[in-house]
C-alpha positions in Angstrom: -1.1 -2.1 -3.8 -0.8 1.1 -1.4 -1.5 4.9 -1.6 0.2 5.9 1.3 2.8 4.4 3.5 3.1 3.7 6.9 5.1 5.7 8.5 8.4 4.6 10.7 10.8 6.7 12.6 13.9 3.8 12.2 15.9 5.0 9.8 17.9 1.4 9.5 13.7 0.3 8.4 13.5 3.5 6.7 16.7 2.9 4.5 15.7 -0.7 3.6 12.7 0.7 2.4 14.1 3.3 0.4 15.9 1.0 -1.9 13.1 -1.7 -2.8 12.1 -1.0 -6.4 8.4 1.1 -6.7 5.5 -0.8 -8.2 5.2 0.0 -11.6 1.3 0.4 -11.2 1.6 2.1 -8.1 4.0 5.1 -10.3 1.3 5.1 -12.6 -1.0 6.1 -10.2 1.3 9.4 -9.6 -0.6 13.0 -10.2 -3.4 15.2 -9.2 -7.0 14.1 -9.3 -10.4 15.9 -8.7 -13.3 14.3 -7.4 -15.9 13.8 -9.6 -19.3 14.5 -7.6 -21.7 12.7 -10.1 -20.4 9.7 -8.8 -19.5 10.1 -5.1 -21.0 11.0 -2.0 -20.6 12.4 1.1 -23.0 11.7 3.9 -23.7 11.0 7.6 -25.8 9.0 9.9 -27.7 10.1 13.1 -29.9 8.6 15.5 -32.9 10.4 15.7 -35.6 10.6 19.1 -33.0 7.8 20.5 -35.0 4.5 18.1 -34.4 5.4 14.5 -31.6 6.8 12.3 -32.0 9.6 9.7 -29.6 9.6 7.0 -28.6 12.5 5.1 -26.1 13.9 2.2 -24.5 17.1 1.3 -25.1 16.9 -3.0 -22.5 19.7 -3.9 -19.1 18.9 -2.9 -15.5 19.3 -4.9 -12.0 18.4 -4.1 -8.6 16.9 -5.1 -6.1 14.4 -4.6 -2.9 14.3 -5.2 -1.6 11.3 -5.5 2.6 10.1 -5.5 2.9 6.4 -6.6 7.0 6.5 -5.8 6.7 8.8 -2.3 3.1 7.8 -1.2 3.2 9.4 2.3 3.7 12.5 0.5 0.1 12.1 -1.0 -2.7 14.2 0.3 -6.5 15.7 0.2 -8.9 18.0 -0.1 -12.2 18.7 0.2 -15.0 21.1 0.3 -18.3 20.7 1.2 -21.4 23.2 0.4 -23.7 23.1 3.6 -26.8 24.8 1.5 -27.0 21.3 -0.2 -27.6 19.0 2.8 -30.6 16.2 1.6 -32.1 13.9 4.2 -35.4 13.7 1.9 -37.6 16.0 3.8 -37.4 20.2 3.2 -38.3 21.3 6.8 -35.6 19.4 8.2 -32.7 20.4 5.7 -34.5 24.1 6.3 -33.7 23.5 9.9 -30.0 21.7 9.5 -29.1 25.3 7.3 -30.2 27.5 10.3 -28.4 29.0 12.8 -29.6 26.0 14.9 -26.9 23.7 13.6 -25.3 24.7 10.5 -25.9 28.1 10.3 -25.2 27.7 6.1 -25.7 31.4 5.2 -22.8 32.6 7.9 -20.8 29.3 6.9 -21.4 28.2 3.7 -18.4 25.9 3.5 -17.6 22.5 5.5 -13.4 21.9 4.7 -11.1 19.1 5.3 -7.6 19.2 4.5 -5.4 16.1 5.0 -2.1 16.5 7.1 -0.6 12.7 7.5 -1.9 9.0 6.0 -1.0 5.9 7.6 -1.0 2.6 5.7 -3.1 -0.1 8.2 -2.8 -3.1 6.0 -3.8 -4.1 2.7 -6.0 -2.1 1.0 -7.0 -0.4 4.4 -5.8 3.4 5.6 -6.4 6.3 7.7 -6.1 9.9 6.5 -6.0 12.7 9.4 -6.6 16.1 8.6 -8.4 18.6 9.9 -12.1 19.0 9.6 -14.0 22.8 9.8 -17.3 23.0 10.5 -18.8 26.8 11.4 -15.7 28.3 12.8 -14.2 25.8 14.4 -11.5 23.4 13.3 -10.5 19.7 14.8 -8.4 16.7 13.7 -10.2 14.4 11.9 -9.5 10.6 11.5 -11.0 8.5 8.3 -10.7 5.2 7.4 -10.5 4.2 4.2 -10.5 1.1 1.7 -8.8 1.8 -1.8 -11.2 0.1 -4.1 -8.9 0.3 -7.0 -8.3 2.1 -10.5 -9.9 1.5 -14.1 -10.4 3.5 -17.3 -13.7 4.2 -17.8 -15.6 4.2 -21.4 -14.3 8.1 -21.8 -10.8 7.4 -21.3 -10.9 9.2 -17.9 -8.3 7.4 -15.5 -10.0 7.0 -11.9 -9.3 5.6 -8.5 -12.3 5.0 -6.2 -12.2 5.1 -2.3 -14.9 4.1 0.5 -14.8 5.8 4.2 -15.9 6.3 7.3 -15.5 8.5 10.3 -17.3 9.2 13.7 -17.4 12.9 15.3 -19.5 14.0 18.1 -21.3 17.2 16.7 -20.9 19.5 20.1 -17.4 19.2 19.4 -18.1 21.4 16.8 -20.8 23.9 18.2 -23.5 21.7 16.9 -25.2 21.3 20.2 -29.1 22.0 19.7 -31.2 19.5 21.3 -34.4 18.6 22.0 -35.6 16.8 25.8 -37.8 13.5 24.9 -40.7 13.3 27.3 -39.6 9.4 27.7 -36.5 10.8 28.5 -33.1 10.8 26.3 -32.5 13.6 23.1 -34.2 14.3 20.1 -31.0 14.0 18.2 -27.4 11.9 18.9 -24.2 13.6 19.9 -22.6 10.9 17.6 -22.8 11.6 13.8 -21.6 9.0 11.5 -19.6 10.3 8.3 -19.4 8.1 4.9 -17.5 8.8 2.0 -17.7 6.8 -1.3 -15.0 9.0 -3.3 -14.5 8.5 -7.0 -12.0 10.9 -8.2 -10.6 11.4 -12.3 -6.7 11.8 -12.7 -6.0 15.5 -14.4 -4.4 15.8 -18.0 -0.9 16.1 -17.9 
């Protein structure tokens, strides 16, 4: 069952397409949606003095889906991220990720990503592009998803779940502040992984 469908420029595959009937559970999946940030995460992975990795999270986050079971492609997201609540378990490091060394959280409180296309890879799996803001500047974005389905859970709350991944390099986005290892290499990796384990709970109509 998809969210989003692939997208194709022939309009003879386009009309074919058109005029198959829309999965009745796919329909019901039609609405808007906010993430519910008690039980998803947002977080990251970075290699740390070239032989270990330090894994973090940002704890406040909010967003929305909206979802269109009969025109899926027209489906987007969007999410905000408060960079004051960054967690990788010890306090002088977050102090240091909120500085104006990396994140500079009291200028730019707010990491965004709005979605601009989806793309259907195969089964369960797809990719939403948008564009990402981190500080003041703003690049496309590609994540890769996995629907992990729908359920009502024991409030009556209608939910979808998603897992994701991305990979940025950080300078891309100003975050260049390094360290020189005396065996040689960086205190820190340019590459940053990004995971995202989304549950989100369909609005009342």
């Amino acid at each position: 069952m998809g969210l989003f469908s692939r997208k194709n420029n022939e309009s003879a595959v386009a009309t074919a397409v058109a005029t198959l009937p829309v999965d009745p559970a796919l329909a019901a999946l039609t609405g808007e949606y906010a993430i519910d940030p008690a039980h998803s995460s947002i977080g990251f992975t970075v290699r740390h003095a070239m032989v270990t990795n330090v894994r973090g999270s940002f704890a406040e986050h909010e967003g929305t889906l909206t979802l269109n079971g009969s025109d899926p492609a027209a489906s987007s997201a969007s999410i905000d991220v408060k960079i004051a609540s960054v967690d990788t378990g010890i306090a002088d490091r977050d102090g240091h990720l909120r500085s104006g060394d990396f994140f500079d959280a009291e200028q730019f409180p707010l990491m965004t990503f709005r979605s601009t296309e989806a793309a259907h890879l195969g089964g369960d799996k797809y990719r939403v592009t948008g564009d990402l803001t981190i500080k003041d500047v703003t690049k496309p974005l590609s994540i890769d998803l996995e629907f992990n389905g729908t359920a009502t859970d024991v409030y009556g709350n209608e939910r979808v779940g998603f897992e994701g991944y991305a990979e940025i390099l950080r300078s891309e986005w100003g975050l260049t502040w390094n360290a020189a290892l005396e065996t040689g290499g960086v205190m820190v990796s340019d590459k940053v992984k990004l995971n995202f384990d989304i549950s989100a709970v369909k609005n009342a109509a």
